[in-house]
């Protein structure tokens, strides 16, 4: 979102016009930003056979997936319903990596029947696949490297106490199982979490996979997951993709020479590709003065953007209705920005913003990843609509929910009607 001609715009479209056209609250995504991030990632890893697998869980919208597919990006999914959505967007089963996390085996079997690439995350799962399918189903193996890095502990997945992946210490057990059942191992995978501040973490996990590769001569790819740090506010340190890409590409090329052939290098970015593209627009219901602070109460809450309450995440907030105040501290005040949910749902405490009035439109920046995809209908609140700005035009890509949507699936028990009639 850029300030142009005294208005905030996305691809030349006034954000307030988008709000008027589609209503609030509203998620808006900038397709150009997504394409820029794809191009940046691709150009950062020269000289290797790079494959990008978009982590669909970050933003699971059919039109976003079609945009990814148009850019040659494949997908990583964590459920069969995510896989079904990807296939509806036109992806072939062989383009979909399925990474379970303790899923029931019947779902694993569905994924196998669908023809997905299976990323086995536990020794029991490898054994179940071997017992059920013998050598008929090739797999990738998710390794836990016992490395702590990243942001909030809730998104660190590669440390020793994490539920994710098979600890590297069980290397002998992994090899014994795949040998016993003749299971083809075509990939090795590591994902140690999100928001790495030190790009050298990727070099550490690369060494782990390079060492393991000698056990699996049929490897076709190595998957380093993702975890690239995104800058959420001015001064934030983001992953230097160009520097990281040069180092990892050189290390991977050296490995391929030792391995005796070239294999594919995979990454599974989610946040990197969609975070900066997303904006959650909301209207100000009330500006409420308390003795200790001034609250800005919005027509949205943790039901639409849970990250600040769940991860203590920072999102820049723009007063779209007061662009003149954005470039100077004149007229700015400290506000605590909160939602309309019946419990604490604070977006920002003591945030300096251009003066806010009732009915102003505020925008939460960097809201593309894990915003709508983690949204709920808590308090019987409807989820927002979603809009994609593509080629200078806003397109509705998800309708706003209605009360009828909230009631869908609920079943009334008729016996209560009889009881209630008797009490009249």
XYZ file of C-alpha atoms in Angstrom, residues 42 103 116 130-131 150 356-357 403:
9
model
C 13.707 -17.593 -7.513
C -2.641 -37.288 11.217
C 0.385 -36.951 -3.397
C 5.679 -50.199 4.952
C 3.266 -52.716 6.463
C 13.170 -18.401 14.778
C -8.557 8.736 14.718
C -12.290 9.428 14.546
C -25.836 -15.571 9.349
